[in-house]
Structure formats: C-alpha cells, structure tokens
Short mmCIF file of N, CA, C and O and ligand atoms in Angstrom, two decimals:
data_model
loop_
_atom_site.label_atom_id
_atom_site.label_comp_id
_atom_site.label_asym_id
_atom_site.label_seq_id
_atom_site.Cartn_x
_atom_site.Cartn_y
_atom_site.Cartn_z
N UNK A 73 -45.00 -43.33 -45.81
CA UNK A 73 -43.67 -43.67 -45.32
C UNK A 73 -43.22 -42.62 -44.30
O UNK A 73 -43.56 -41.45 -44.43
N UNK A 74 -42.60 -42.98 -43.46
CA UNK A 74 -42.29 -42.03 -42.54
C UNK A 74 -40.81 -42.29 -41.87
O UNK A 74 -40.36 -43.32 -41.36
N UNK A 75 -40.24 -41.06 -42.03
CA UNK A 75 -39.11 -40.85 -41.97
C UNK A 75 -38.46 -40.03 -40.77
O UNK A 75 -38.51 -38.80 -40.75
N UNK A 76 -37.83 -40.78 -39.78
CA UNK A 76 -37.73 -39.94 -38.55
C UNK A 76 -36.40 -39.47 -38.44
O UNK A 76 -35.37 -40.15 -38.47
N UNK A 77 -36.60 -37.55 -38.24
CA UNK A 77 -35.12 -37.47 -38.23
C UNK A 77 -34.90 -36.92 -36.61
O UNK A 77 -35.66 -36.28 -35.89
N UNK A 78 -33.74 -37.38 -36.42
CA UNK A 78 -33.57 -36.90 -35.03
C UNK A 78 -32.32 -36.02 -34.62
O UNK A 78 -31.27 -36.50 -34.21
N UNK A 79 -32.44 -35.29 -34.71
CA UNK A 79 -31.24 -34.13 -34.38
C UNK A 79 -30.25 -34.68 -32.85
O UNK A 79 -30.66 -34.19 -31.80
N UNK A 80 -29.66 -35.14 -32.80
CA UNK A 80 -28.75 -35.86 -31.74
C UNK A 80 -27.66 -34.36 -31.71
O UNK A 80 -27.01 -33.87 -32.63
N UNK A 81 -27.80 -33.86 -30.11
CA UNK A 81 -26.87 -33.00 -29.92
C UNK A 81 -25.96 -33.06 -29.03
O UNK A 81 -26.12 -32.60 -27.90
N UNK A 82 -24.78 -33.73 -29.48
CA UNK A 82 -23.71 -34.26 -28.65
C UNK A 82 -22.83 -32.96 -27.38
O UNK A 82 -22.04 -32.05 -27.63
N UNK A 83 -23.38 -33.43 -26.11
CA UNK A 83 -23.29 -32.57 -25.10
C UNK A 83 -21.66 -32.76 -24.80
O UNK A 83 -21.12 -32.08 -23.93
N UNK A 84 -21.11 -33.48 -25.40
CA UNK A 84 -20.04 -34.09 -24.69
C UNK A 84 -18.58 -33.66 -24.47
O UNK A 84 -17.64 -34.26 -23.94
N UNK A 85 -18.68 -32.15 -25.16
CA UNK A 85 -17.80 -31.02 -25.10
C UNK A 85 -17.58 -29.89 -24.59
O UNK A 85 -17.69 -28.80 -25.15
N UNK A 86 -17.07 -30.24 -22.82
CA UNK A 86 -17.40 -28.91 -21.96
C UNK A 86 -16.24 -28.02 -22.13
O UNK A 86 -15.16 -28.37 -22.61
N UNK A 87 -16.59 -26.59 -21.59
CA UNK A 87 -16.11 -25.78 -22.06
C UNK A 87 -15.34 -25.51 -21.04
O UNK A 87 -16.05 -25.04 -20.15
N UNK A 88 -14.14 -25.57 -20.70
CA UNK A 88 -13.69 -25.11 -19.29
C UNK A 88 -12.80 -23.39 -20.12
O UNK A 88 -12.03 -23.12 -21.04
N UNK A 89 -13.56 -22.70 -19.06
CA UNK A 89 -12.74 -21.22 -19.21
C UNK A 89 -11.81 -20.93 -18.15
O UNK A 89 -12.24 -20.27 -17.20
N UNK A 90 -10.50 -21.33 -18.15
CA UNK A 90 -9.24 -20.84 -17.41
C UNK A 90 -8.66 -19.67 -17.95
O UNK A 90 -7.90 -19.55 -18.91
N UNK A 91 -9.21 -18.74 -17.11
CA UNK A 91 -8.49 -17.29 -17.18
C UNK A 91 -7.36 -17.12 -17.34
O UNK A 91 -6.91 -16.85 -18.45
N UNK A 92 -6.25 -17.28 -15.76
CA UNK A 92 -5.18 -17.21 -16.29
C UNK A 92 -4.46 -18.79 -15.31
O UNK A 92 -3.56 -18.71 -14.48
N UNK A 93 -4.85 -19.50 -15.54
CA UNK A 93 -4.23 -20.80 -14.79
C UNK A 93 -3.97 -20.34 -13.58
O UNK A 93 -2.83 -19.90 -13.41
N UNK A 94 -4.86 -20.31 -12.51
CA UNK A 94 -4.65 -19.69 -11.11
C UNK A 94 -5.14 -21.48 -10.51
O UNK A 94 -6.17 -21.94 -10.03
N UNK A 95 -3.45 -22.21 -10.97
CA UNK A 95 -3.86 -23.56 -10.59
C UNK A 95 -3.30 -23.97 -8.75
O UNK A 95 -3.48 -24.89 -7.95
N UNK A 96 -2.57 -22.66 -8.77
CA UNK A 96 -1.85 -23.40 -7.61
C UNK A 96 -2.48 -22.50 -6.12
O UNK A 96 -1.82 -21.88 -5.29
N UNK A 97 -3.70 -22.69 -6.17
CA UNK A 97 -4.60 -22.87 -5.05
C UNK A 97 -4.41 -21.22 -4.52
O UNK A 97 -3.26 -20.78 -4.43
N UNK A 98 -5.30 -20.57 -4.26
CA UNK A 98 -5.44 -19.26 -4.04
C UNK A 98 -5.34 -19.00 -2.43
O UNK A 98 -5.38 -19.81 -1.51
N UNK A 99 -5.22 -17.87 -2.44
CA UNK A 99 -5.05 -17.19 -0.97
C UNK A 99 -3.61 -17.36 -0.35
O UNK A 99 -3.35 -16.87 0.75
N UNK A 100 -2.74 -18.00 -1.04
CA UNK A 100 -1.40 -18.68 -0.35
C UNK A 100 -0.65 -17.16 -0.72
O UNK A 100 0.56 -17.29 -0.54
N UNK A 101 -0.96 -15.90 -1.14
CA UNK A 101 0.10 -14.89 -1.51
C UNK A 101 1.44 -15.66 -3.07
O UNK A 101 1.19 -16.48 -3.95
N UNK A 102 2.28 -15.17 -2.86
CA UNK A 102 2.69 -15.83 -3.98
C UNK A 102 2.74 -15.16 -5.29
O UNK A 102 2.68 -13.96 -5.03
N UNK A 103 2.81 -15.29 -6.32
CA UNK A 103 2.76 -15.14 -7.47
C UNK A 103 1.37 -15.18 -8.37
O UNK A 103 1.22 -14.79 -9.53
N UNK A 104 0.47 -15.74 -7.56
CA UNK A 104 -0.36 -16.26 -8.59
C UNK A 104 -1.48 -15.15 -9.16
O UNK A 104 -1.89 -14.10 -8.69
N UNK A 105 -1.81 -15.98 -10.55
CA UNK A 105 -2.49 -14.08 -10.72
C UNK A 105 -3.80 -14.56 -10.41
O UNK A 105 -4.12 -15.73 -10.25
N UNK A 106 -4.81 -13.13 -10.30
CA UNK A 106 -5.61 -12.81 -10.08
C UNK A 106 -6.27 -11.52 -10.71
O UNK A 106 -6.44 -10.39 -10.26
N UNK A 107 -6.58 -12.16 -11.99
CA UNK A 107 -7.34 -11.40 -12.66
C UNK A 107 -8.62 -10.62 -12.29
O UNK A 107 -9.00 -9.58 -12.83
N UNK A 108 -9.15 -11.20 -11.40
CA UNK A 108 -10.36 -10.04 -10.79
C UNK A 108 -9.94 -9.28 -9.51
O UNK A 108 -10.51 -8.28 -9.07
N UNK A 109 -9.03 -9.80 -9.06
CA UNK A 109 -8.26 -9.23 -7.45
C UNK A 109 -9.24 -9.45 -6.81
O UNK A 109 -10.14 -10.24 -7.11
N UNK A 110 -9.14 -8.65 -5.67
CA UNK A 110 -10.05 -8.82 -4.30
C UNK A 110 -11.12 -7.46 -4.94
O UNK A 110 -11.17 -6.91 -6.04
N UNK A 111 -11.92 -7.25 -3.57
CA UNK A 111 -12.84 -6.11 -3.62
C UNK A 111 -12.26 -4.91 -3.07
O UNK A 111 -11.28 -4.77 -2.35
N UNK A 112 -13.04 -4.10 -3.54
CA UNK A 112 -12.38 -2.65 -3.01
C UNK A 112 -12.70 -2.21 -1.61
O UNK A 112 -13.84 -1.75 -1.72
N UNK A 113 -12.43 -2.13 -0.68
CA UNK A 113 -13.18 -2.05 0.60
C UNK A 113 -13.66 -0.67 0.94
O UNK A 113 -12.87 0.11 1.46
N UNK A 114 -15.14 -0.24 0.62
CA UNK A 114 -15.44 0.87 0.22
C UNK A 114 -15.28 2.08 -0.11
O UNK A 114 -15.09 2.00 -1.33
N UNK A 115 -15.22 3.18 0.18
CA UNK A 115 -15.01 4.59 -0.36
C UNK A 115 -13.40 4.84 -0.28
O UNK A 115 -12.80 5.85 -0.65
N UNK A 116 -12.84 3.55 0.33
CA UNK A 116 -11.27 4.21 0.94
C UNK A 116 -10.41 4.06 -0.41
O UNK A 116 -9.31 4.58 -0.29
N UNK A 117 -10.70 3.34 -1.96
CA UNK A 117 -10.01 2.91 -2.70
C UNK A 117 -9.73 3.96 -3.23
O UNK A 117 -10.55 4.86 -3.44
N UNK A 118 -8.04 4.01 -3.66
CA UNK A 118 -7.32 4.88 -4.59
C UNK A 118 -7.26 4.42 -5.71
O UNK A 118 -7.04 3.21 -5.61
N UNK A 119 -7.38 4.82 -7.08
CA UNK A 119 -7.63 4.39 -8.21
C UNK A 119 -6.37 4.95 -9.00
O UNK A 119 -6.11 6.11 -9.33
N UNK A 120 -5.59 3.63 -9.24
CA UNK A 120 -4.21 4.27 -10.92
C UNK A 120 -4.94 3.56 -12.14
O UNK A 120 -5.42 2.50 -12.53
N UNK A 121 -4.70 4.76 -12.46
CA UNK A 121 -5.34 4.55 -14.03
C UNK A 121 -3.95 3.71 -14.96
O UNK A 121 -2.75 3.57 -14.71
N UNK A 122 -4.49 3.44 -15.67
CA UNK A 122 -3.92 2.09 -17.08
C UNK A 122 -3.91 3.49 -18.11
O UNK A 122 -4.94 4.06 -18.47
N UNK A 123 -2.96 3.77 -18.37
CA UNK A 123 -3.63 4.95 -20.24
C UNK A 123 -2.22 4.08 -20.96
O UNK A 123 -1.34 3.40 -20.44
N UNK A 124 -2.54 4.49 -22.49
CA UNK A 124 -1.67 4.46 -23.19
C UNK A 124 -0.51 5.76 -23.51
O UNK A 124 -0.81 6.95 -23.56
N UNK A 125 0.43 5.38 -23.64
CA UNK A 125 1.83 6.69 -23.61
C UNK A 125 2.60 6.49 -24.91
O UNK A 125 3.17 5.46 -25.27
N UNK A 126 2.50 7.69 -25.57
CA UNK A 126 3.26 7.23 -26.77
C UNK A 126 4.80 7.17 -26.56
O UNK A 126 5.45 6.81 -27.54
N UNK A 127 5.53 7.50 -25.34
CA UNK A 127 6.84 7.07 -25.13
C UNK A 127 7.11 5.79 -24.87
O UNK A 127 8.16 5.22 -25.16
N UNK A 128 5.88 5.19 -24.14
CA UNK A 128 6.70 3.64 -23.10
C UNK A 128 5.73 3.16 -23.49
O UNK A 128 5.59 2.12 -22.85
N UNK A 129 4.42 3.36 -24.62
CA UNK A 129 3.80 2.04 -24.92
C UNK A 129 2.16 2.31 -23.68
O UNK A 129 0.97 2.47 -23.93
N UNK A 130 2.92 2.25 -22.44
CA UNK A 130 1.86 2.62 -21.64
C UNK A 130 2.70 3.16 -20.13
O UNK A 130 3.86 3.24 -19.72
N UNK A 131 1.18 3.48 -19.61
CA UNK A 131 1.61 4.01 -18.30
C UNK A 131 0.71 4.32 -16.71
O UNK A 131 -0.39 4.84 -16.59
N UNK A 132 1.22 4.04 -16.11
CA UNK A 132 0.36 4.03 -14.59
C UNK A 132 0.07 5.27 -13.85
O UNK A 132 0.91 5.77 -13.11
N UNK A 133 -0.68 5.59 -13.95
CA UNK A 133 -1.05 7.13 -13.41
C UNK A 133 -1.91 7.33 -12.63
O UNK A 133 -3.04 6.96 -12.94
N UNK A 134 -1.71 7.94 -11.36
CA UNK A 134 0.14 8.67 -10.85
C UNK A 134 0.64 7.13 -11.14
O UNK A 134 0.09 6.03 -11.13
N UNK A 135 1.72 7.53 -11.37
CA UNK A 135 3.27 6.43 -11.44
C UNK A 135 3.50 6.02 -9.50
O UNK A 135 3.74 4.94 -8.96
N UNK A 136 3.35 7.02 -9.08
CA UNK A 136 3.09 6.99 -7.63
C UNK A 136 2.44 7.39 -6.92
O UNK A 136 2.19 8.59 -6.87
N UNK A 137 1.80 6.27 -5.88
CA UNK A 137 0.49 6.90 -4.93
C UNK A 137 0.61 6.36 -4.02
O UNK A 137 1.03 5.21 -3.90
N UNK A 138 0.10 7.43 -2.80
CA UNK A 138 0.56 7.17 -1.15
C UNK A 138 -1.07 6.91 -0.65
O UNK A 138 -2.06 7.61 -0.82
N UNK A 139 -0.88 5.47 0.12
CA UNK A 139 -2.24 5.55 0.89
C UNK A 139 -1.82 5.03 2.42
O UNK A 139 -0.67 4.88 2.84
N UNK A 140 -3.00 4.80 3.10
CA UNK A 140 -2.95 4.72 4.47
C UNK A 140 -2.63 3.03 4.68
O UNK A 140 -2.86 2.36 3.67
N UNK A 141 -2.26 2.51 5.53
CA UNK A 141 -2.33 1.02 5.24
C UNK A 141 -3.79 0.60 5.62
O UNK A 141 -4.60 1.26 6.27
N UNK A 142 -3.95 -0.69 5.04
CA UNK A 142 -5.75 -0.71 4.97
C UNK A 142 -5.95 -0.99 3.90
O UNK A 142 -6.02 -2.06 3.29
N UNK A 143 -6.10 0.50 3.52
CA UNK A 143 -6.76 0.65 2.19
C UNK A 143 -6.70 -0.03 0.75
O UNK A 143 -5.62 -0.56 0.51
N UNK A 144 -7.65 -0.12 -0.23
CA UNK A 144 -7.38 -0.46 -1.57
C UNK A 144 -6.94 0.22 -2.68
O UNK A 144 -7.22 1.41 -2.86
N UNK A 145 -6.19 -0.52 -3.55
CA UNK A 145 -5.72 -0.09 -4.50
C UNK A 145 -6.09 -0.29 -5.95
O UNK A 145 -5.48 -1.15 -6.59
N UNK A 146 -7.14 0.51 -6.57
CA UNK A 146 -7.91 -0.72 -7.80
C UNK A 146 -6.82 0.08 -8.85
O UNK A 146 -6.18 1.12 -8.66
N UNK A 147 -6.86 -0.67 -9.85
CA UNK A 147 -6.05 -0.38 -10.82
C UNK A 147 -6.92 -0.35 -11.87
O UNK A 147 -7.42 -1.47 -11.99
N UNK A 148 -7.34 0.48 -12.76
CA UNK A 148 -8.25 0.96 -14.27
C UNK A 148 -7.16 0.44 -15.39
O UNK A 148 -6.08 0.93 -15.72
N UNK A 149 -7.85 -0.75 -15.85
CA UNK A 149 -7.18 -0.58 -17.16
C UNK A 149 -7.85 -0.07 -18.12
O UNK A 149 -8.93 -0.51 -18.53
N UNK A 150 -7.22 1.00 -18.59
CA UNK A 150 -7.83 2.18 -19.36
C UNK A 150 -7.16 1.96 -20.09
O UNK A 150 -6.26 2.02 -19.25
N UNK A 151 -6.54 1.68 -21.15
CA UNK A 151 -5.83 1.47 -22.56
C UNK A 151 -6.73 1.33 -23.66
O UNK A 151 -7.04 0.35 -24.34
N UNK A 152 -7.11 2.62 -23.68
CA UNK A 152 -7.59 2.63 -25.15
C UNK A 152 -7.04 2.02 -26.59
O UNK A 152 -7.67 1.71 -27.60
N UNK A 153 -6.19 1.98 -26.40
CA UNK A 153 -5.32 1.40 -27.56
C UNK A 153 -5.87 -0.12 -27.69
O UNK A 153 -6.05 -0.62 -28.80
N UNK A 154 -6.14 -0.85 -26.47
CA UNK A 154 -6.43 -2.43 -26.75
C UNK A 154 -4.99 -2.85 -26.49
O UNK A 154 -5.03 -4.06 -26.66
N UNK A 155 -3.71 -2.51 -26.18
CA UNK A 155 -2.96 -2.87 -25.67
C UNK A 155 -2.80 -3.92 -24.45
O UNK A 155 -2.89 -3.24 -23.43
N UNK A 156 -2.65 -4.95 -24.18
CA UNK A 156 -2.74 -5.53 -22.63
C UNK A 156 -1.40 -5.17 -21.60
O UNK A 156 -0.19 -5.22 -21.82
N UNK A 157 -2.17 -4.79 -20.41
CA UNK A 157 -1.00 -4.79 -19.68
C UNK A 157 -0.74 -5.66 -18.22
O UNK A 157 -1.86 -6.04 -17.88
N UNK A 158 0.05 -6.02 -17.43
CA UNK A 158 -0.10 -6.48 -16.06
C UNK A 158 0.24 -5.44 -14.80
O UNK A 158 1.08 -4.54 -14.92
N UNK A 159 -0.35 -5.62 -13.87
CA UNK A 159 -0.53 -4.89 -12.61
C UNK A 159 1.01 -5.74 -11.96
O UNK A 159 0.54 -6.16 -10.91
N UNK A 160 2.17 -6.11 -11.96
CA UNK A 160 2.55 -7.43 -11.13
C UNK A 160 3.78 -6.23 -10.04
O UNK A 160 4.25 -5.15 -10.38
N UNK A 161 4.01 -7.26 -8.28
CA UNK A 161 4.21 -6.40 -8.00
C UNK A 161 5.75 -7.04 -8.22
O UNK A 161 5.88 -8.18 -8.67
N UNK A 162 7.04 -6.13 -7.82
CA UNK A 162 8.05 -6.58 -7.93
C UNK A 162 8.38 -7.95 -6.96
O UNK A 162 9.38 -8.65 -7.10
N UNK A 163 7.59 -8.10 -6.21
CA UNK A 163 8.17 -9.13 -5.03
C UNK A 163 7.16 -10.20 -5.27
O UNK A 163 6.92 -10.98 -4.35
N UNK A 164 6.45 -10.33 -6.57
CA UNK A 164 5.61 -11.15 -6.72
C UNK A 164 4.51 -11.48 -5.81
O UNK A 164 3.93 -12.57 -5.77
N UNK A 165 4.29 -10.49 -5.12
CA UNK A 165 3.02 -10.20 -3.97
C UNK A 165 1.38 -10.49 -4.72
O UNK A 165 0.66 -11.37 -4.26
N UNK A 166 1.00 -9.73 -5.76
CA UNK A 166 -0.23 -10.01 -6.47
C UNK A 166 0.05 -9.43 -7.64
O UNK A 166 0.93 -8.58 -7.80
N UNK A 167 -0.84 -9.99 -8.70
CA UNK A 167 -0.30 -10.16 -9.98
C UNK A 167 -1.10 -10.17 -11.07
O UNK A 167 -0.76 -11.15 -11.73
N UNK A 168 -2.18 -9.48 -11.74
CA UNK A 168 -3.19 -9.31 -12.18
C UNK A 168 -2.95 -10.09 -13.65
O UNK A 168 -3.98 -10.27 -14.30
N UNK A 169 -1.96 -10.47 -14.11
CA UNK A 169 -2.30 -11.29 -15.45
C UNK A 169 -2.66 -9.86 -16.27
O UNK A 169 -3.20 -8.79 -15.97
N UNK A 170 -1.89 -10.59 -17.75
CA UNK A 170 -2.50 -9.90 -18.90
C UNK A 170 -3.58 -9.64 -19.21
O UNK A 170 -4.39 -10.49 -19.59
N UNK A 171 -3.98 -7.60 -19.02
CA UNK A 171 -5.41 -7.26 -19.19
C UNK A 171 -5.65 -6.31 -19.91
O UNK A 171 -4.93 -5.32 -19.79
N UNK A 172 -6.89 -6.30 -21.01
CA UNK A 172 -6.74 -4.97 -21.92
C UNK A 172 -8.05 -4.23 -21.27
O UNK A 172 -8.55 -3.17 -21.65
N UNK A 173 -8.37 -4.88 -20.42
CA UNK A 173 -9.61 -3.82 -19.47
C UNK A 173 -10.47 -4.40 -18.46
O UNK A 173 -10.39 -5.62 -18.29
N UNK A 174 -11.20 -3.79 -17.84
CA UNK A 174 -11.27 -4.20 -16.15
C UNK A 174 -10.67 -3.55 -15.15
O UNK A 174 -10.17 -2.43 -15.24
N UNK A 175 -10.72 -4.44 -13.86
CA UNK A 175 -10.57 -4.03 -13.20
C UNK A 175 -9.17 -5.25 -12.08
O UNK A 175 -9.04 -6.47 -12.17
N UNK A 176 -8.34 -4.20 -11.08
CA UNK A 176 -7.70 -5.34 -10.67
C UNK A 176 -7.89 -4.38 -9.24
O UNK A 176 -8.05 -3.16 -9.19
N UNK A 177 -7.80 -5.37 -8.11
CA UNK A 177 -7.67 -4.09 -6.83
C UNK A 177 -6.83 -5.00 -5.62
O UNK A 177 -7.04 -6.21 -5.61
N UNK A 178 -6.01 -4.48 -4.70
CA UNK A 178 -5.23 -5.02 -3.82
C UNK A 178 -5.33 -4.41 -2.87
O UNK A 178 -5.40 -3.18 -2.93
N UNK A 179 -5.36 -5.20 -1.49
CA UNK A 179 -5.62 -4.32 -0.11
C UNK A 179 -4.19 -4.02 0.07
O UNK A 179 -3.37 -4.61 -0.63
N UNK A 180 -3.81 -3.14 0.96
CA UNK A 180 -2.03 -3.02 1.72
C UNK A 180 -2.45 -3.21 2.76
O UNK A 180 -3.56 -2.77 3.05
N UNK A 181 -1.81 -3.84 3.53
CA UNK A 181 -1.77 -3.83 4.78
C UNK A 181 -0.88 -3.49 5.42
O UNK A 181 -1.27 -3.19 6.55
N UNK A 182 0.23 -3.36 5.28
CA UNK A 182 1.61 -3.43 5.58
C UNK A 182 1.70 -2.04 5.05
O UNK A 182 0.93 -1.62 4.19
N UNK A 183 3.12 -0.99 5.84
CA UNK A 183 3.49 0.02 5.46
C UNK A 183 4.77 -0.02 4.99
O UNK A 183 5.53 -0.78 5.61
N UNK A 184 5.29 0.68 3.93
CA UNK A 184 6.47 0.83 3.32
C UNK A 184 5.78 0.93 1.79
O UNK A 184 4.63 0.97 1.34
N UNK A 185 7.12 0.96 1.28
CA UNK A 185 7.21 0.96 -0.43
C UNK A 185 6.57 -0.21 -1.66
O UNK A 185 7.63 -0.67 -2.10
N UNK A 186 5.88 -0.63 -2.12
CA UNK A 186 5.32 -1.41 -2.72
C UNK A 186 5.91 -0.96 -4.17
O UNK A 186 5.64 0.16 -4.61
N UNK A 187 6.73 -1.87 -4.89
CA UNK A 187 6.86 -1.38 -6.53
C UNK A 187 6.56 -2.30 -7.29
O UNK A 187 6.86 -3.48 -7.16
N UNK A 188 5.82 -1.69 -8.31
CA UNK A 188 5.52 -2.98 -8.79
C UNK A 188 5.83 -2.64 -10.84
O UNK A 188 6.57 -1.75 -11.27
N UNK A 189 5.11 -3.51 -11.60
CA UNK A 189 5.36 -2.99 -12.92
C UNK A 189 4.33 -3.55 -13.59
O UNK A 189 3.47 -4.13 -12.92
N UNK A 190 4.21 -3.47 -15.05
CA UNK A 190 4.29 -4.15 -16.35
C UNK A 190 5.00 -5.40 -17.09
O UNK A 190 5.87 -5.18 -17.94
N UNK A 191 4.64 -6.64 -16.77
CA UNK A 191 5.68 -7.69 -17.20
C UNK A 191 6.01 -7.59 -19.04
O UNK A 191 6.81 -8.16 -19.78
N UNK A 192 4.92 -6.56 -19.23
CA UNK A 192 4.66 -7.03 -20.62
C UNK A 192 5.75 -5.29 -21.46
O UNK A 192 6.35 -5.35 -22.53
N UNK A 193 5.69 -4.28 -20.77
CA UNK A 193 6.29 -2.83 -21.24
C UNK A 193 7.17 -2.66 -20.08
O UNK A 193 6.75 -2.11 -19.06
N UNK A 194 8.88 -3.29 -20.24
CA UNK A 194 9.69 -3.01 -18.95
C UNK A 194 9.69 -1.05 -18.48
O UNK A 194 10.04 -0.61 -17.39
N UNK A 195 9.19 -0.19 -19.67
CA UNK A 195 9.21 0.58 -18.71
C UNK A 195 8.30 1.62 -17.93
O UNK A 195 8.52 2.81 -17.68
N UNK A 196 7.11 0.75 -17.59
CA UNK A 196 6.22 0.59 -16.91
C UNK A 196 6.54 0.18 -15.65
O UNK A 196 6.58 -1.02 -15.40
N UNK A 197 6.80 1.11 -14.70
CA UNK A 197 7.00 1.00 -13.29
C UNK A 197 5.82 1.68 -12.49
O UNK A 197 4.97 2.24 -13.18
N UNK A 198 5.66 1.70 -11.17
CA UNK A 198 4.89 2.14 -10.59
C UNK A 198 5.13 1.77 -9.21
O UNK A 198 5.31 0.57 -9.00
N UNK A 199 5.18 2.85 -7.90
CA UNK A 199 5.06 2.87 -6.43
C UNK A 199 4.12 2.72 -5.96
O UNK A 199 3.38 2.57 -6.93
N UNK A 200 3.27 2.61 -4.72
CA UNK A 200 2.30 2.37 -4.16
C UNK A 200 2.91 2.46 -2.54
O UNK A 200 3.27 1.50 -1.87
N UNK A 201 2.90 3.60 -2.21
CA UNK A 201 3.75 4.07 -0.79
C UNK A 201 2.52 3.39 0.63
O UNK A 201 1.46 4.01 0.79
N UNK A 202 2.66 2.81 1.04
CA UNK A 202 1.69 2.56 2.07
C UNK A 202 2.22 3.35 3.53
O UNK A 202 3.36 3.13 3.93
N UNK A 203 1.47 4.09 4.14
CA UNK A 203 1.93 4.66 5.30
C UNK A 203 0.88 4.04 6.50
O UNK A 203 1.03 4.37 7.67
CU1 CU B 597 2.14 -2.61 -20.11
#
C-alpha cells in the first residue's frame, strides 16, 4: 500500500517590511522619515553621537555642531540603554524615525541655524550651525 504524503507549502503570505511608512514618495523634502538617510559624502562627515543621559533620558553630543555648508551630518545612535530616539529637524526638513541604533546622515546645503530634536524625549534638542 502506498501512501503519498505531500508537504504543500503555502507561499501565499508575503512579507512586506515597511520601516517607517515612507509612503508619500521620497525626495519631495518634507517630513517624511528616512530611516537610513542619505550617504555620507566622504571624509567631510561630522558625527553627533546618540548616548543615554541620566537627566533627559538621552542626549546629542555636542548638543551643537558647526560645519561648512556641503557637508554631512551622520548621527550615531549610540544608546546603550536600547532606548529609541528620533533625529527630526524642527522645520520638518528630515526626519530619521524611531531608532535604537544605526545610522542616520543629512547633507546641509544651506547656511544658517538648523535645530532640530527628539520627538520621543522633549528635552532633547540639538543645533547643527551650517556656515
Ligand atoms: Cu530621545
């Protein structure tokens, strides 16, 4: 007697991975996040570190940093804690979405004051002086 078994493996459940709903079409500036950001455009990137602060939860360090316009800005999320935080800027310019590590990086182009924060620890601020 023979008995056929057939393992049927129903494909029919795809997996879509939406990061952070970056539905409303990229490159337009805006609000929308961007969890991986752009690239760093080589050796010129200034790096603020992500740490955890036992006063405010967390913190951006330097809190303020002056670069040339051009240049990149990567942001370390370093939170040891496992805490998540966001890169977002105040004028809703770029916006890295809730991250407990990685990387986020933004070109300036433009000179003046850039402030941006933490949506998630209001007192999490941070400058980004472009000259
Ligand atoms: Cu935060």
């Amino acid at each position: 007697m023979n008995v056929w078994k057939m393992g049927i493996v129903a494909a029919g459940s795809a997996l879509v991975l939406a990061a952070c709903g970056s539905s409303s079409g990229g490159g337009g500036g805006g609000s929308s996040c961007n969890p991986t950001g752009g690239s760093a455009s080589g050796s010129s990137a200034s790096t603020v570190k992500i740490v955890s602060d036992p006063d405010t939860v967390g913190k951006f360090d330097p809190t303020t940093l002056t670069v040339a316009a051009g240049q990149s800005v990567e942001w370390d999320f370093a939170d040891s804690s496992g805490t998540p935080h966001t890169v977002t800027a105040d004028d809703g310019s770029f916006d890295s979405c809730s991250q407990t590590s990685g990387k986020f990086v933004v070109t300036f182009s433009k000179a003046g004051d850039v402030k941006y924060h933490c949506t998630l620890h209001a007192q999490m601020l941070g400058t980004v002086k472009v000259s």
